[in-house]
Short mmCIF file of C-alpha atoms in Angstrom, two decimals:
data_model
loop_
_atom_site.label_atom_id
_atom_site.label_comp_id
_atom_site.label_asym_id
_atom_site.label_seq_id
_atom_site.Cartn_x
_atom_site.Cartn_y
_atom_site.Cartn_z
CA UNK A 1 151.22 -8.50 126.05
CA UNK A 2 151.44 -12.02 124.39
CA UNK A 3 152.92 -12.36 121.13
CA UNK A 4 153.96 -16.14 120.35
CA UNK A 5 152.48 -18.79 121.69
CA UNK A 6 154.47 -22.16 121.91
CA UNK A 7 153.01 -25.21 121.74
CA UNK A 8 154.97 -28.51 123.07
CA UNK A 9 154.06 -31.55 120.81
CA UNK A 10 154.11 -34.56 122.07
CA UNK A 11 151.25 -34.92 124.81
CA UNK A 12 149.96 -31.95 123.45
CA UNK A 13 149.48 -31.50 119.95
CA UNK A 14 149.61 -35.10 119.26
CA UNK A 15 149.48 -38.20 120.91
CA UNK A 16 152.59 -40.27 120.21
CA UNK A 17 152.77 -41.97 123.58
CA UNK A 18 152.11 -45.38 121.79
CA UNK A 19 154.63 -44.63 118.91
CA UNK A 20 157.61 -43.51 120.74
CA UNK A 21 156.61 -45.97 123.89
CA UNK A 22 156.75 -48.89 120.89
CA UNK A 23 160.19 -47.43 119.68
CA UNK A 24 161.80 -47.14 122.96
CA UNK A 25 160.61 -50.89 123.19
CA UNK A 26 162.23 -52.07 120.32
CA UNK A 27 165.04 -50.05 121.03
CA UNK A 28 165.33 -51.38 124.45
CA UNK A 29 165.06 -54.91 123.80
CA UNK A 30 167.50 -55.00 120.96
CA UNK A 31 169.73 -53.56 123.48
CA UNK A 32 168.95 -55.99 126.33
CA UNK A 33 166.70 -53.78 128.31
CA UNK A 34 163.24 -55.00 128.75
CA UNK A 35 160.51 -51.76 129.70
CA UNK A 36 157.25 -51.51 130.31
CA UNK A 37 154.41 -48.84 129.68
CA UNK A 38 154.64 -47.92 133.27
CA UNK A 39 158.12 -47.09 133.10
CA UNK A 40 158.12 -45.30 129.89
CA UNK A 41 155.09 -43.10 131.26
CA UNK A 42 157.22 -41.47 133.90
CA UNK A 43 159.82 -39.94 131.66
CA UNK A 44 157.81 -39.45 128.53
CA UNK A 45 158.17 -35.76 127.59
CA UNK A 46 161.86 -35.82 128.91
CA UNK A 47 164.46 -35.56 126.44
CA UNK A 48 166.21 -39.03 125.45
CA UNK A 49 169.41 -37.74 127.49
CA UNK A 50 167.66 -37.87 130.64
CA UNK A 51 165.08 -40.36 129.67
CA UNK A 52 167.09 -43.53 128.78
CA UNK A 53 169.08 -43.44 131.70
CA UNK A 54 166.11 -43.36 133.87
CA UNK A 55 164.30 -46.12 131.77
CA UNK A 56 167.22 -48.70 132.03
CA UNK A 57 169.62 -47.39 134.18
CA UNK A 58 172.50 -47.12 131.23
CA UNK A 59 175.06 -45.04 132.77
CA UNK A 60 177.22 -44.59 129.40
CA UNK A 61 175.66 -41.99 127.44
CA UNK A 62 177.48 -43.19 124.63
CA UNK A 63 175.01 -46.27 124.90
CA UNK A 64 171.77 -44.28 125.46
CA UNK A 65 172.84 -42.60 122.48
CA UNK A 66 172.75 -46.01 120.69
CA UNK A 67 169.33 -47.21 122.01
CA UNK A 68 168.42 -43.30 121.10
CA UNK A 69 169.25 -44.01 117.66
CA UNK A 70 168.13 -47.67 117.59
CA UNK A 71 164.62 -45.89 118.99
CA UNK A 72 164.66 -43.48 115.69
CA UNK A 73 165.70 -45.70 113.11
CA UNK A 74 162.00 -47.72 114.36
CA UNK A 75 160.04 -44.72 115.18
CA UNK A 76 159.02 -43.50 111.34
CA UNK A 77 157.41 -47.09 111.37
CA UNK A 78 155.71 -46.38 114.24
CA UNK A 79 153.58 -43.28 112.79
CA UNK A 80 150.17 -45.05 112.06
CA UNK A 81 150.25 -45.12 115.75
CA UNK A 82 150.24 -40.97 116.22
CA UNK A 83 147.22 -39.35 116.55
CA UNK A 84 145.94 -35.50 116.49
CA UNK A 85 144.46 -34.38 119.90
CA UNK A 86 141.43 -32.57 118.55
CA UNK A 87 140.87 -30.23 121.45
CA UNK A 88 144.66 -28.91 121.12
CA UNK A 89 144.38 -28.74 117.53
CA UNK A 90 141.37 -26.63 117.99
CA UNK A 91 142.31 -24.77 120.36
CA UNK A 92 145.32 -24.23 117.78
CA UNK A 93 143.53 -23.48 114.71
CA UNK A 94 141.82 -20.28 116.86
CA UNK A 95 145.05 -19.11 118.10
CA UNK A 96 146.94 -18.98 114.48
CA UNK A 97 144.70 -16.45 113.00
CA UNK A 98 145.92 -13.27 116.11
CA UNK A 99 148.86 -15.02 117.65
CA UNK A 100 152.55 -16.49 115.90
CA UNK A 101 152.56 -20.05 116.69
CA UNK A 102 155.81 -22.08 116.98
CA UNK A 103 156.38 -25.58 118.46
CA UNK A 104 159.38 -26.24 121.50
CA UNK A 105 159.87 -30.31 122.26
CA UNK A 106 162.20 -32.28 123.69
CA UNK A 107 161.70 -34.59 120.54
CA UNK A 108 164.47 -34.92 118.10
CA UNK A 109 164.11 -32.58 115.31
CA UNK A 110 163.44 -35.96 112.35
CA UNK A 111 160.86 -37.04 114.48
CA UNK A 112 159.27 -34.04 114.88
CA UNK A 113 158.61 -33.17 111.15
CA UNK A 114 157.82 -37.17 110.40
CA UNK A 115 155.01 -36.44 112.95
CA UNK A 116 153.55 -32.83 111.24
CA UNK A 117 153.56 -34.34 107.67
CA UNK A 118 152.17 -37.61 109.14
CA UNK A 119 149.36 -35.62 110.73
CA UNK A 120 149.16 -32.65 108.31
CA UNK A 121 150.37 -29.99 110.64
CA UNK A 122 153.70 -29.03 108.97
CA UNK A 123 151.83 -25.78 107.85
CA UNK A 124 150.45 -24.41 111.08
CA UNK A 125 153.86 -23.21 112.55
CA UNK A 126 156.58 -20.16 111.93
CA UNK A 127 159.36 -22.43 113.04
CA UNK A 128 160.02 -25.56 115.38
CA UNK A 129 162.86 -25.27 118.08
CA UNK A 130 163.57 -29.37 118.74
CA UNK A 131 166.33 -31.01 121.39
CA UNK A 132 169.08 -30.57 118.75
CA UNK A 133 168.59 -26.87 118.86
CA UNK A 134 169.74 -26.53 122.70
CA UNK A 135 171.86 -27.61 125.67
CA UNK A 136 169.57 -28.47 128.01
CA UNK A 137 165.94 -30.27 127.45
CA UNK A 138 162.89 -29.50 129.54
CA UNK A 139 162.60 -28.81 132.93
CA UNK A 140 165.68 -26.51 132.01
CA UNK A 141 164.09 -23.43 129.74
CA UNK A 142 166.62 -23.29 127.13
CA UNK A 143 163.57 -24.84 124.65
CA UNK A 144 161.31 -21.77 125.32
CA UNK A 145 164.21 -19.00 125.70
CA UNK A 146 165.15 -20.77 122.44
CA UNK A 147 161.74 -19.80 120.76
CA UNK A 148 161.44 -16.08 121.87
CA UNK A 149 164.98 -15.45 120.74
CA UNK A 150 164.32 -16.75 117.32
CA UNK A 151 161.12 -14.86 117.55
CA UNK A 152 162.53 -11.80 118.51
CA UNK A 153 160.13 -11.18 121.30
CA UNK A 154 160.66 -11.31 125.13
CA UNK A 155 160.40 -14.02 127.32
CA UNK A 156 157.16 -12.36 128.79
CA UNK A 157 155.81 -12.37 125.30
CA UNK A 158 155.46 -15.89 125.19
CA UNK A 159 152.96 -18.21 126.35
CA UNK A 160 153.50 -22.21 126.68
CA UNK A 161 150.85 -24.74 126.14
CA UNK A 162 152.02 -28.03 127.45
CA UNK A 163 151.81 -31.49 128.63
CA UNK A 164 154.31 -32.40 130.90
CA UNK A 165 155.56 -31.31 134.21
CA UNK A 166 158.62 -30.99 132.73
CA UNK A 167 157.29 -28.85 130.33
CA UNK A 168 155.82 -26.69 132.43
CA UNK A 169 158.64 -25.96 134.73
CA UNK A 170 160.91 -24.86 131.58
CA UNK A 171 157.85 -22.60 130.91
CA UNK A 172 158.31 -21.47 134.73
CA UNK A 173 161.58 -21.48 134.39
CA UNK A 174 161.97 -19.22 131.49
CA UNK A 175 159.34 -16.79 132.78
CA UNK A 176 157.04 -17.68 130.35
CA UNK A 177 152.97 -17.89 130.99
CA UNK A 178 151.75 -21.06 130.76
CA UNK A 179 148.59 -23.67 130.17
CA UNK A 180 148.69 -27.42 131.08
CA UNK A 181 146.89 -29.24 129.16
#
């Protein structure tokens, strides 16, 4: 029986593509890399540890971390580009009276909190599991399994709402039911 509904954030509850792309573009440019929207679309939804090397061909994780930190520095200035996705927000509103709700995302906690505040969604979720809370990002199941652990429910009693292939694979790998937006 479903007890916990886990929402992804980026691309599921809110459209953060333009905000993330703009922040990554500035960060990459400062480090001497040029990225395109098309390139970024192929890594959107992955953790920074997976996304940055694929996006830039950086193999040194210290440099990748510097890009990530620069991206996070610019991201708050891009929040005006974040838009709630109305159909998913309506779905959340229908589900919140019957199920416990949380967010399981590859985004950093700092960015998640900024987005939730900017979109006035911070009160709608019991808790957030962000990239810092786990060792491995999506498509590994760690984020969703941590959600189940925090909620004290079995993985099979969780339902994931996701937009990315990596997120769907993570839900499958966690043994959870899912719906792709």
